[in-house]
PDB file of C-alpha atoms in Angstrom:
ATOM      1  CA  MET A   1     -12.328  19.443  67.986  1.00  0.00           C
ATOM      2  CA  THR A   2     -10.403  17.870  65.290  1.00  0.00           C
ATOM      3  CA  GLN A   3      -6.742  18.294  64.849  1.00  0.00           C
ATOM      4  CA  ILE A   4      -5.036  20.718  62.882  1.00  0.00           C
ATOM      5  CA  MET A   5      -3.249  19.347  60.171  1.00  0.00           C
ATOM      6  CA  THR A   6      -0.328  21.039  58.321  1.00  0.00           C
ATOM      7  CA  ALA A   7       2.766  20.436  56.547  1.00  0.00           C
ATOM      8  CA  VAL A   8       6.028  20.769  58.439  1.00  0.00           C
ATOM      9  CA  PRO A   9       9.544  20.417  57.560  1.00  0.00           C
ATOM     10  CA  ALA A  10      10.344  16.598  58.535  1.00  0.00           C
ATOM     11  CA  ASP A  11      12.374  14.009  56.945  1.00  0.00           C
ATOM     12  CA  ASP A  12       9.396  11.359  55.754  1.00  0.00           C
ATOM     13  CA  ALA A  13       7.317  11.675  52.969  1.00  0.00           C
ATOM     14  CA  SER A  14       4.195  12.038  54.861  1.00  0.00           C
ATOM     15  CA  LEU A  15       2.050  14.864  55.616  1.00  0.00           C
ATOM     16  CA  MET A  16       2.170  15.364  60.201  1.00  0.00           C
ATOM     17  CA  THR A  17      -0.513  16.424  61.808  1.00  0.00           C
ATOM     18  CA  ALA A  18       0.007  18.360  65.631  1.00  0.00           C
ATOM     19  CA  ASP A  19      -2.677  17.572  68.207  1.00  0.00           C
ATOM     20  CA  VAL A  20      -2.888  21.422  69.006  1.00  0.00           C
ATOM     21  CA  ILE A  21      -6.535  21.550  69.587  1.00  0.00           C
ATOM     22  CA  GLY A  22      -7.525  17.663  70.410  1.00  0.00           C
ATOM     23  CA  GLY A  23     -10.153  15.727  69.196  1.00  0.00           C
ATOM     24  CA  THR A  24     -10.900  13.329  66.182  1.00  0.00           C
ATOM     25  CA  ALA A  25      -7.835  13.100  63.790  1.00  0.00           C
ATOM     26  CA  ALA A  26      -8.882  14.717  60.041  1.00  0.00           C
ATOM     27  CA  ALA A  27      -7.596  12.350  57.273  1.00  0.00           C
ATOM     28  CA  PRO A  28      -3.822  13.375  55.859  1.00  0.00           C
ATOM     29  CA  GLN A  29      -5.530  13.618  52.273  1.00  0.00           C
ATOM     30  CA  ASP A  30      -7.917  16.193  53.442  1.00  0.00           C
ATOM     31  CA  ALA A  31      -5.173  18.699  54.190  1.00  0.00           C
ATOM     32  CA  ARG A  32      -5.445  21.661  51.905  1.00  0.00           C
ATOM     33  CA  ALA A  33      -4.150  24.772  50.989  1.00  0.00           C
ATOM     34  CA  HIS A  34      -6.388  28.013  50.296  1.00  0.00           C
ATOM     35  CA  ARG A  35      -5.635  29.867  46.954  1.00  0.00           C
ATOM     36  CA  GLY A  36      -8.596  31.927  45.462  1.00  0.00           C
ATOM     37  CA  GLY A  37     -11.256  30.732  47.595  1.00  0.00           C
ATOM     38  CA  GLN A  38     -10.203  27.161  46.949  1.00  0.00           C
ATOM     39  CA  LEU A  39      -8.477  24.667  48.843  1.00  0.00           C
ATOM     40  CA  MET A  40      -5.770  23.194  46.920  1.00  0.00           C
ATOM     41  CA  ALA A  41      -3.708  19.924  47.990  1.00  0.00           C
ATOM     42  CA  VAL A  42      -0.450  20.325  49.765  1.00  0.00           C
ATOM     43  CA  ASP A  43       1.646  16.854  49.124  1.00  0.00           C
ATOM     44  CA  GLN A  44       4.101  19.439  47.765  1.00  0.00           C
ATOM     45  CA  MET A  45       4.695  21.220  50.885  1.00  0.00           C
ATOM     46  CA  VAL A  46       6.227  18.177  52.644  1.00  0.00           C
ATOM     47  CA  PRO A  47       9.944  19.413  51.995  1.00  0.00           C
ATOM     48  CA  GLY A  48      12.068  16.508  53.045  1.00  0.00           C
ATOM     49  CA  ALA A  49      15.491  16.925  51.432  1.00  0.00           C
ATOM     50  CA  ASN A  50      13.734  20.372  49.135  1.00  0.00           C
ATOM     51  CA  LEU A  51      13.388  23.020  51.308  1.00  0.00           C
ATOM     52  CA  THR A  52      12.830  25.238  48.426  1.00  0.00           C
ATOM     53  CA  ALA A  53      10.054  23.408  47.238  1.00  0.00           C
ATOM     54  CA  TYR A  54       8.190  23.582  50.730  1.00  0.00           C
ATOM     55  CA  VAL A  55       9.050  27.430  51.318  1.00  0.00           C
ATOM     56  CA  GLN A  56       7.690  28.421  47.487  1.00  0.00           C
ATOM     57  CA  ALA A  57       4.238  26.169  48.416  1.00  0.00           C
ATOM     58  CA  VAL A  58       3.771  28.567  51.309  1.00  0.00           C
ATOM     59  CA  SER A  59       5.123  31.454  50.094  1.00  0.00           C
ATOM     60  CA  ALA A  60       1.767  30.556  47.139  1.00  0.00           C
ATOM     61  CA  ILE A  61      -0.231  30.778  49.774  1.00  0.00           C
ATOM     62  CA  PRO A  62      -2.286  34.243  50.274  1.00  0.00           C
ATOM     63  CA  VAL A  63      -2.403  36.007  52.948  1.00  0.00           C
ATOM     64  CA  LEU A  64      -6.021  36.797  54.694  1.00  0.00           C
ATOM     65  CA  SER A  65      -7.492  39.989  54.488  1.00  0.00           C
ATOM     66  CA  ILE A  66      -8.668  41.376  57.656  1.00  0.00           C
ATOM     67  CA  GLU A  67     -12.543  41.070  57.315  1.00  0.00           C
ATOM     68  CA  ARG A  68     -11.449  37.014  56.213  1.00  0.00           C
ATOM     69  CA  GLU A  69      -9.286  36.627  59.037  1.00  0.00           C
ATOM     70  CA  GLN A  70     -11.562  37.669  61.492  1.00  0.00           C
ATOM     71  CA  SER A  71     -14.080  35.541  60.565  1.00  0.00           C
ATOM     72  CA  LEU A  72     -12.250  32.502  60.604  1.00  0.00           C
ATOM     73  CA  ALA A  73     -10.896  33.170  64.058  1.00  0.00           C
ATOM     74  CA  GLU A  74     -14.677  33.792  65.441  1.00  0.00           C
ATOM     75  CA  ARG A  75     -15.246  30.694  63.644  1.00  0.00           C
ATOM     76  CA  LEU A  76     -12.779  29.056  65.688  1.00  0.00           C
ATOM     77  CA  TYR A  77     -13.146  30.374  68.760  1.00  0.00           C
ATOM     78  CA  TYR A  78     -16.851  30.427  69.246  1.00  0.00           C
ATOM     79  CA  GLU A  79     -17.609  27.295  67.051  1.00  0.00           C
ATOM     80  CA  ASP A  80     -14.314  25.265  67.247  1.00  0.00           C
ATOM     81  CA  ASP A  81     -13.929  25.232  63.750  1.00  0.00           C
ATOM     82  CA  VAL A  82     -11.230  23.053  62.853  1.00  0.00           C
ATOM     83  CA  GLN A  83     -11.591  24.122  58.909  1.00  0.00           C
ATOM     84  CA  ALA A  84     -11.146  27.851  59.765  1.00  0.00           C
ATOM     85  CA  ALA A  85      -8.445  26.853  62.499  1.00  0.00           C
ATOM     86  CA  ARG A  86      -6.427  24.702  59.130  1.00  0.00           C
ATOM     87  CA  GLU A  87      -7.021  27.895  56.908  1.00  0.00           C
ATOM     88  CA  LEU A  88      -5.678  29.965  59.515  1.00  0.00           C
ATOM     89  CA  VAL A  89      -2.490  27.775  59.886  1.00  0.00           C
ATOM     90  CA  MET A  90      -1.743  27.494  56.500  1.00  0.00           C
ATOM     91  CA  SER A  91      -1.895  31.393  55.934  1.00  0.00           C
ATOM     92  CA  HIS A  92       0.638  32.002  58.105  1.00  0.00           C
ATOM     93  CA  LEU A  93       2.982  29.617  57.476  1.00  0.00           C
ATOM     94  CA  ARG A  94       4.827  31.910  55.272  1.00  0.00           C
ATOM     95  CA  PHE A  95       5.387  34.204  58.753  1.00  0.00           C
ATOM     96  CA  VAL A  96       7.065  31.168  59.979  1.00  0.00           C
ATOM     97  CA  VAL A  97       9.113  30.676  57.636  1.00  0.00           C
ATOM     98  CA  HIS A  98      10.275  34.265  57.619  1.00  0.00           C
ATOM     99  CA  ILE A  99      10.733  34.212  61.345  1.00  0.00           C
ATOM    100  CA  ALA A 100      12.792  30.718  61.128  1.00  0.00           C
ATOM    101  CA  ARG A 101      15.587  32.506  58.945  1.00  0.00           C
ATOM    102  CA  SER A 102      16.840  35.008  61.025  1.00  0.00           C
ATOM    103  CA  TYR A 103      18.048  32.412  63.436  1.00  0.00           C
ATOM    104  CA  SER A 104      20.437  30.822  60.814  1.00  0.00           C
ATOM    105  CA  GLY A 105      23.084  31.810  62.668  1.00  0.00           C
ATOM    106  CA  TYR A 106      22.770  28.948  65.332  1.00  0.00           C
ATOM    107  CA  GLY A 107      24.032  26.183  63.046  1.00  0.00           C
ATOM    108  CA  LEU A 108      21.193  24.256  63.295  1.00  0.00           C
ATOM    109  CA  ALA A 109      19.357  22.971  59.637  1.00  0.00           C
ATOM    110  CA  GLU A 110      16.753  25.675  59.022  1.00  0.00           C
ATOM    111  CA  ALA A 111      14.146  23.155  58.720  1.00  0.00           C
ATOM    112  CA  ASP A 112      14.112  22.315  61.807  1.00  0.00           C
ATOM    113  CA  LEU A 113      13.820  25.827  62.922  1.00  0.00           C
ATOM    114  CA  ILE A 114      10.574  26.026  60.567  1.00  0.00           C
ATOM    115  CA  GLN A 115       8.781  22.656  62.159  1.00  0.00           C
ATOM    116  CA  GLU A 116       9.561  24.171  65.736  1.00  0.00           C
ATOM    117  CA  GLY A 117       7.987  27.825  64.645  1.00  0.00           C
ATOM    118  CA  ASN A 118       4.829  25.795  63.213  1.00  0.00           C
ATOM    119  CA  VAL A 119       4.520  24.131  66.612  1.00  0.00           C
ATOM    120  CA  GLY A 120       4.200  27.931  67.765  1.00  0.00           C
ATOM    121  CA  LEU A 121       1.832  28.616  65.334  1.00  0.00           C
ATOM    122  CA  MET A 122      -0.412  26.220  65.770  1.00  0.00           C
ATOM    123  CA  LYS A 123      -0.738  27.051  69.902  1.00  0.00           C
ATOM    124  CA  ALA A 124      -1.502  30.606  68.656  1.00  0.00           C
ATOM    125  CA  VAL A 125      -4.263  29.857  66.541  1.00  0.00           C
ATOM    126  CA  LYS A 126      -5.305  27.419  69.369  1.00  0.00           C
ATOM    127  CA  ARG A 127      -5.374  30.388  71.907  1.00  0.00           C
ATOM    128  CA  PHE A 128      -5.889  33.277  69.794  1.00  0.00           C
ATOM    129  CA  ASP A 129      -9.005  35.312  70.950  1.00  0.00           C
ATOM    130  CA  PRO A 130     -10.509  37.804  68.197  1.00  0.00           C
ATOM    131  CA  SER A 131     -12.423  39.868  70.176  1.00  0.00           C
ATOM    132  CA  LYS A 132      -8.558  41.572  71.405  1.00  0.00           C
ATOM    133  CA  GLY A 133      -8.630  43.720  67.567  1.00  0.00           C
ATOM    134  CA  VAL A 134      -4.977  42.459  66.954  1.00  0.00           C
ATOM    135  CA  ARG A 135      -4.143  40.663  64.050  1.00  0.00           C
ATOM    136  CA  LEU A 136      -2.862  37.110  64.637  1.00  0.00           C
ATOM    137  CA  VAL A 137       0.376  37.410  63.240  1.00  0.00           C
ATOM    138  CA  SER A 138       1.227  39.626  66.302  1.00  0.00           C
ATOM    139  CA  PHE A 139      -0.305  37.316  68.462  1.00  0.00           C
ATOM    140  CA  ALA A 140       1.467  34.194  67.106  1.00  0.00           C
ATOM    141  CA  VAL A 141       5.237  35.738  66.809  1.00  0.00           C
ATOM    142  CA  HIS A 142       5.447  35.248  70.778  1.00  0.00           C
ATOM    143  CA  TRP A 143       4.801  31.650  70.413  1.00  0.00           C
ATOM    144  CA  ILE A 144       6.701  30.993  67.179  1.00  0.00           C
ATOM    145  CA  LYS A 145       9.857  32.575  68.246  1.00  0.00           C
ATOM    146  CA  ALA A 146       9.631  30.849  72.761  1.00  0.00           C
ATOM    147  CA  GLU A 147       8.704  27.333  70.538  1.00  0.00           C
ATOM    148  CA  ILE A 148      12.335  28.145  68.143  1.00  0.00           C
ATOM    149  CA  HIS A 149      14.243  29.448  71.034  1.00  0.00           C
ATOM    150  CA  GLU A 150      13.645  26.660  73.574  1.00  0.00           C
ATOM    151  CA  TYR A 151      14.478  24.603  70.256  1.00  0.00           C
ATOM    152  CA  ILE A 152      18.041  26.339  70.049  1.00  0.00           C
ATOM    153  CA  LEU A 153      18.664  26.427  73.973  1.00  0.00           C
ATOM    154  CA  ARG A 154      18.353  22.243  74.076  1.00  0.00           C
ATOM    155  CA  ASN A 155      20.336  21.573  70.168  1.00  0.00           C
ATOM    156  CA  TRP A 156      22.745  24.074  69.873  1.00  0.00           C
ATOM    157  CA  ARG A 157      25.166  22.531  72.269  1.00  0.00           C
ATOM    158  CA  ILE A 158      25.412  19.140  74.452  1.00  0.00           C
ATOM    159  CA  VAL A 159      25.668  21.158  78.036  1.00  0.00           C
ATOM    160  CA  LYS A 160      23.180  23.917  78.286  1.00  0.00           C
ATOM    161  CA  VAL A 161      24.377  27.345  77.996  1.00  0.00           C
ATOM    162  CA  ALA A 162      21.052  29.020  79.550  1.00  0.00           C
ATOM    163  CA  THR A 163      19.105  27.803  82.325  1.00  0.00           C
ATOM    164  CA  THR A 164      18.321  31.246  83.984  1.00  0.00           C
ATOM    165  CA  LYS A 165      16.325  34.335  82.435  1.00  0.00           C
ATOM    166  CA  ALA A 166      18.979  36.370  82.319  1.00  0.00           C
ATOM    167  CA  GLN A 167      21.242  33.970  80.733  1.00  0.00           C
ATOM    168  CA  ARG A 168      18.187  33.238  78.141  1.00  0.00           C
ATOM    169  CA  LYS A 169      17.996  36.793  77.104  1.00  0.00           C
ATOM    170  CA  LEU A 170      22.253  37.089  77.002  1.00  0.00           C
ATOM    171  CA  PHE A 171      22.568  33.692  74.800  1.00  0.00           C
ATOM    172  CA  PHE A 172      19.955  35.757  72.057  1.00  0.00           C
ATOM    173  CA  ASN A 173      20.993  39.484  71.865  1.00  0.00           C
ATOM    174  CA  LEU A 174      25.134  39.242  73.675  1.00  0.00           C
ATOM    175  CA  ARG A 175      26.078  38.270  69.709  1.00  0.00           C
ATOM    176  CA  SER A 176      24.418  40.867  67.873  1.00  0.00           C
ATOM    177  CA  ALA A 177      25.034  43.420  70.995  1.00  0.00           C
ATOM    178  CA  LYS A 178      28.585  43.356  70.204  1.00  0.00           C
ATOM    179  CA  LYS A 179      30.151  45.352  67.754  1.00  0.00           C
ATOM    180  CA  SER A 180      33.460  43.195  66.690  1.00  0.00           C
ATOM    181  CA  LEU A 181      34.762  39.757  67.368  1.00  0.00           C
ATOM    182  CA  ALA A 182      36.978  40.868  69.949  1.00  0.00           C
ATOM    183  CA  TRP A 183      36.069  40.586  73.414  1.00  0.00           C
ATOM    184  CA  LEU A 184      33.938  43.373  75.327  1.00  0.00           C
ATOM    185  CA  SER A 185      35.548  45.847  77.071  1.00  0.00           C
ATOM    186  CA  ALA A 186      34.832  46.391  80.607  1.00  0.00           C
ATOM    187  CA  ASP A 187      32.891  49.736  79.044  1.00  0.00           C
ATOM    188  CA  GLU A 188      31.167  47.867  76.319  1.00  0.00           C
ATOM    189  CA  ALA A 189      30.400  44.523  78.957  1.00  0.00           C
ATOM    190  CA  GLN A 190      28.446  47.575  81.305  1.00  0.00           C
ATOM    191  CA  ALA A 191      26.942  48.921  78.459  1.00  0.00           C
ATOM    192  CA  VAL A 192      25.127  45.732  77.699  1.00  0.00           C
ATOM    193  CA  ALA A 193      24.682  44.505  80.823  1.00  0.00           C
ATOM    194  CA  ASP A 194      22.430  47.860  81.511  1.00  0.00           C
ATOM    195  CA  ASP A 195      20.733  47.440  78.435  1.00  0.00           C
ATOM    196  CA  LEU A 196      19.823  43.885  78.960  1.00  0.00           C
ATOM    197  CA  GLY A 197      19.144  44.790  82.499  1.00  0.00           C
ATOM    198  CA  VAL A 198      21.600  41.992  83.641  1.00  0.00           C
ATOM    199  CA  ASP A 199      24.557  42.073  86.079  1.00  0.00           C
ATOM    200  CA  VAL A 200      27.677  42.360  83.936  1.00  0.00           C
ATOM    201  CA  LYS A 201      28.908  39.080  85.437  1.00  0.00           C
ATOM    202  CA  GLU A 202      26.685  37.750  83.018  1.00  0.00           C
ATOM    203  CA  VAL A 203      28.018  39.046  80.287  1.00  0.00           C
ATOM    204  CA  HIS A 204      31.096  38.413  81.080  1.00  0.00           C
ATOM    205  CA  ARG A 205      30.148  34.621  81.344  1.00  0.00           C
ATOM    206  CA  MET A 206      27.547  34.367  78.683  1.00  0.00           C
ATOM    207  CA  GLU A 207      30.206  35.826  76.080  1.00  0.00           C
ATOM    208  CA  GLY A 208      33.410  33.000  77.498  1.00  0.00           C
ATOM    209  CA  ARG A 209      30.405  30.246  76.717  1.00  0.00           C
ATOM    210  CA  LEU A 210      29.575  31.901  73.530  1.00  0.00           C
ATOM    211  CA  SER A 211      33.623  31.714  72.853  1.00  0.00           C
ATOM    212  CA  SER A 212      33.676  28.152  73.997  1.00  0.00           C
ATOM    213  CA  ARG A 213      32.571  24.656  72.254  1.00  0.00           C
ATOM    214  CA  ASP A 214      31.776  21.222  73.362  1.00  0.00           C
ATOM    215  CA  VAL A 215      34.793  18.576  73.693  1.00  0.00           C
ATOM    216  CA  ALA A 216      34.698  15.654  74.311  1.00  0.00           C
ATOM    217  CA  PHE A 217      36.208  14.196  78.191  1.00  0.00           C
ATOM    218  CA  ASP A 218      38.087  11.019  76.581  1.00  0.00           C
ATOM    219  CA  ALA A 219      40.320  11.330  73.923  1.00  0.00           C
ATOM    220  CA  PRO A 220      39.347   9.834  70.417  1.00  0.00           C
ATOM    221  CA  THR A 221      40.014   6.117  69.911  1.00  0.00           C
ATOM    222  CA  ASP A 222      42.170   7.613  66.613  1.00  0.00           C
ATOM    223  CA  SER A 223      44.014   9.984  67.973  1.00  0.00           C
ATOM    224  CA  ASP A 224      48.139   9.152  68.117  1.00  0.00           C
ATOM    225  CA  GLU A 225      50.089  10.342  71.641  1.00  0.00           C
ATOM    226  CA  ASP A 226      51.037  13.511  70.617  1.00  0.00           C
ATOM    227  CA  ASP A 227      47.065  14.625  70.628  1.00  0.00           C
ATOM    228  CA  ALA A 228      45.790  12.095  73.428  1.00  0.00           C
ATOM    229  CA  TRP A 229      47.627  14.417  76.354  1.00  0.00           C
ATOM    230  CA  GLN A 230      45.056  17.543  75.280  1.00  0.00           C
ATOM    231  CA  ALA A 231      41.789  15.636  76.020  1.00  0.00           C
ATOM    232  CA  PRO A 232      40.476  16.886  79.444  1.00  0.00           C
ATOM    233  CA  GLN A 233      40.339  13.238  81.107  1.00  0.00           C
ATOM    234  CA  HIS A 234      44.019  14.303  81.256  1.00  0.00           C
ATOM    235  CA  TYR A 235      44.383  17.557  83.309  1.00  0.00           C
ATOM    236  CA  LEU A 236      40.930  18.264  84.850  1.00  0.00           C
ATOM    237  CA  GLU A 237      41.317  17.399  88.465  1.00  0.00           C
ATOM    238  CA  GLY A 238      39.264  14.429  89.734  1.00  0.00           C
ATOM    239  CA  SER A 239      39.315  13.546  94.129  1.00  0.00           C
ATOM    240  CA  VAL A 240      38.776  10.101  93.554  1.00  0.00           C
ATOM    241  CA  GLU A 241      41.909   9.547  91.892  1.00  0.00           C
ATOM    242  CA  ASP A 242      43.647  11.678  94.245  1.00  0.00           C
ATOM    243  CA  PRO A 243      46.524   9.497  96.233  1.00  0.00           C
ATOM    244  CA  ALA A 244      46.572  12.215  99.206  1.00  0.00           C
ATOM    245  CA  ALA A 245      42.706  11.973  99.746  1.00  0.00           C
ATOM    246  CA  ALA A 246      42.277   8.050  99.562  1.00  0.00           C
ATOM    247  CA  VAL A 247      44.857   7.685 102.027  1.00  0.00           C
ATOM    248  CA  GLU A 248      43.376  10.521 104.169  1.00  0.00           C
ATOM    249  CA  ASP A 249      40.358   8.626 103.867  1.00  0.00           C
ATOM    250  CA  SER A 250      41.957   5.158 104.614  1.00  0.00           C
ATOM    251  CA  GLU A 251      43.458   5.974 107.692  1.00  0.00           C
ATOM    252  CA  TRP A 252      40.182   8.302 109.219  1.00  0.00           C
ATOM    253  CA  GLN A 253      38.212   4.848 108.161  1.00  0.00           C
ATOM    254  CA  ALA A 254      40.842   3.232 110.352  1.00  0.00           C
ATOM    255  CA  ASP A 255      40.988   5.427 112.987  1.00  0.00           C
ATOM    256  CA  SER A 256      37.054   5.401 113.855  1.00  0.00           C
ATOM    257  CA  GLN A 257      37.380   1.900 113.903  1.00  0.00           C
ATOM    258  CA  ALA A 258      40.070   1.664 116.148  1.00  0.00           C
ATOM    259  CA  ARG A 259      38.051   4.166 118.744  1.00  0.00           C
ATOM    260  CA  LEU A 260      34.871   1.538 118.330  1.00  0.00           C
ATOM    261  CA  HIS A 261      36.578  -0.717 119.035  1.00  0.00           C
ATOM    262  CA  ALA A 262      38.243   0.213 121.865  1.00  0.00           C
ATOM    263  CA  ALA A 263      35.247   2.045 123.689  1.00  0.00           C
ATOM    264  CA  ILE A 264      33.048  -1.396 123.348  1.00  0.00           C
ATOM    265  CA  ALA A 265      35.711  -2.968 125.361  1.00  0.00           C
ATOM    266  CA  LYS A 266      35.320  -0.217 128.259  1.00  0.00           C
ATOM    267  CA  LEU A 267      31.807  -0.853 128.631  1.00  0.00           C
ATOM    268  CA  ASP A 268      31.035  -4.160 130.992  1.00  0.00           C
ATOM    269  CA  GLU A 269      29.487  -7.046 129.000  1.00  0.00           C
ATOM    270  CA  ARG A 270      25.852  -6.572 129.411  1.00  0.00           C
ATOM    271  CA  SER A 271      25.885  -3.304 128.049  1.00  0.00           C
ATOM    272  CA  ARG A 272      28.123  -4.883 125.803  1.00  0.00           C
ATOM    273  CA  ASP A 273      25.600  -7.695 124.813  1.00  0.00           C
ATOM    274  CA  ILE A 274      22.661  -4.963 124.430  1.00  0.00           C
ATOM    275  CA  LEU A 275      24.140  -2.465 122.149  1.00  0.00           C
ATOM    276  CA  ALA A 276      25.165  -5.616 119.925  1.00  0.00           C
ATOM    277  CA  ARG A 277      21.834  -7.200 120.253  1.00  0.00           C
ATOM    278  CA  ARG A 278      20.089  -3.421 119.666  1.00  0.00           C
ATOM    279  CA  TRP A 279      22.150  -1.825 116.564  1.00  0.00           C
ATOM    280  CA  LEU A 280      24.870  -4.701 115.440  1.00  0.00           C
ATOM    281  CA  THR A 281      22.632  -7.459 114.377  1.00  0.00           C
ATOM    282  CA  ASP A 282      19.957  -7.878 110.999  1.00  0.00           C
ATOM    283  CA  ASP A 283      17.720  -9.452 114.010  1.00  0.00           C
ATOM    284  CA  LYS A 284      17.038  -6.527 116.588  1.00  0.00           C
ATOM    285  CA  ALA A 285      15.886  -7.568 119.683  1.00  0.00           C
ATOM    286  CA  THR A 286      12.990  -5.078 121.430  1.00  0.00           C
ATOM    287  CA  LEU A 287      13.572  -2.995 124.972  1.00  0.00           C
ATOM    288  CA  HIS A 288      11.566  -5.808 126.351  1.00  0.00           C
ATOM    289  CA  GLU A 289      13.112  -8.803 124.692  1.00  0.00           C
ATOM    290  CA  LEU A 290      15.711  -7.628 126.797  1.00  0.00           C
ATOM    291  CA  ALA A 291      14.270  -6.560 129.752  1.00  0.00           C
ATOM    292  CA  ASP A 292      12.780 -10.180 129.917  1.00  0.00           C
ATOM    293  CA  GLU A 293      15.919 -11.556 129.893  1.00  0.00           C
ATOM    294  CA  TYR A 294      17.625  -9.506 132.146  1.00  0.00           C
ATOM    295  CA  GLY A 295      15.042  -8.962 135.006  1.00  0.00           C
ATOM    296  CA  VAL A 296      14.543  -5.731 134.692  1.00  0.00           C
ATOM    297  CA  SER A 297      11.863  -2.946 133.116  1.00  0.00           C
ATOM    298  CA  ALA A 298      12.096  -2.076 129.399  1.00  0.00           C
ATOM    299  CA  GLU A 299      13.303   1.645 130.633  1.00  0.00           C
ATOM    300  CA  ARG A 300      16.424  -0.326 132.585  1.00  0.00           C
ATOM    301  CA  ILE A 301      17.620  -1.392 129.299  1.00  0.00           C
ATOM    302  CA  ARG A 302      16.662   2.091 127.563  1.00  0.00           C
ATOM    303  CA  GLN A 303      18.623   3.484 130.377  1.00  0.00           C
ATOM    304  CA  LEU A 304      21.335   1.313 129.979  1.00  0.00           C
ATOM    305  CA  GLU A 305      21.759   1.515 126.041  1.00  0.00           C
ATOM    306  CA  ALA A 306      21.547   5.452 126.688  1.00  0.00           C
ATOM    307  CA  ALA A 307      24.287   5.821 128.772  1.00  0.00           C
ATOM    308  CA  ALA A 308      26.298   2.834 126.999  1.00  0.00           C
ATOM    309  CA  MET A 309      26.437   4.734 124.264  1.00  0.00           C
ATOM    310  CA  LYS A 310      26.788   8.283 125.588  1.00  0.00           C
ATOM    311  CA  LYS A 311      30.429   6.259 126.187  1.00  0.00           C
ATOM    312  CA  ILE A 312      31.156   5.910 123.392  1.00  0.00           C
ATOM    313  CA  ARG A 313      30.446   8.760 121.650  1.00  0.00           C
ATOM    314  CA  GLY A 314      32.675  10.449 124.107  1.00  0.00           C
ATOM    315  CA  VAL A 315      35.633   8.019 123.214  1.00  0.00           C
ATOM    316  CA  LEU A 316      35.009   8.700 119.708  1.00  0.00           C
ATOM    317  CA  VAL A 317      35.454  12.061 119.633  1.00  0.00           C
ATOM    318  CA  ALA A 318      38.086  12.598 122.299  1.00  0.00           C
TER     319      ALA A 318
END
């Protein structure tokens, strides 16, 4: 089936296509909005810097009747009719705007939220089964919200605040569950945890994340000495720069090397030569090469090697 084309909020001045069905691309000039049984040009539906014009344009597209929606959905589902898919998408853009505006409190651009919601709408249209006996808007609302949720979680903070299912549930419900801007009391936190089916520790942890903000690790280049000390680089502990850890690591390495040299020195000359040529050179000798050189079997060389390694291990762990 050919592509569905719809207007989505973007910064450029061209119509964007969404390859949610797959197939041959539709021409931009063919994009139309349904009005009074006719398809009208929708170039004005690309908002750019004017989101108001986009909202007015999608609001002017009539809502489909039950019979019309059912007919279009059947044409898409059974006949892969891309024109029916386009009309279904265009007639439901107003609902995406309504849903996206309910997420305006996250500090993200409304146009971006609408764009993500439109992607969810197109995915819903692709998967809509008219035989289930439900309206498209009831089915699509879950796909629209899912795309918006993913966008918010990716872009609300530099550091992700919600990765598990419980954290995602708290992220989108905790602020509305709080009755004031103050921190939750123990009873309130327990009530929220019971309502959402999560652990009370997760409630307190998410409350702290929502109350925090992103901070640069390094001090700003234009900061003076009075403010620079507040940068995390000055008070966060770093084990790499810990003098005590550095001295301890250096002494441990020196002691290990001294023990190793002492252990090797206690071996007989043949054992030292076998270990050196088997482990301490890039061009390692095989058991058979050493066996031919010393006039013994390869198994005897392996036994001498194992005995030497056991002696060294005993000295190192002593």
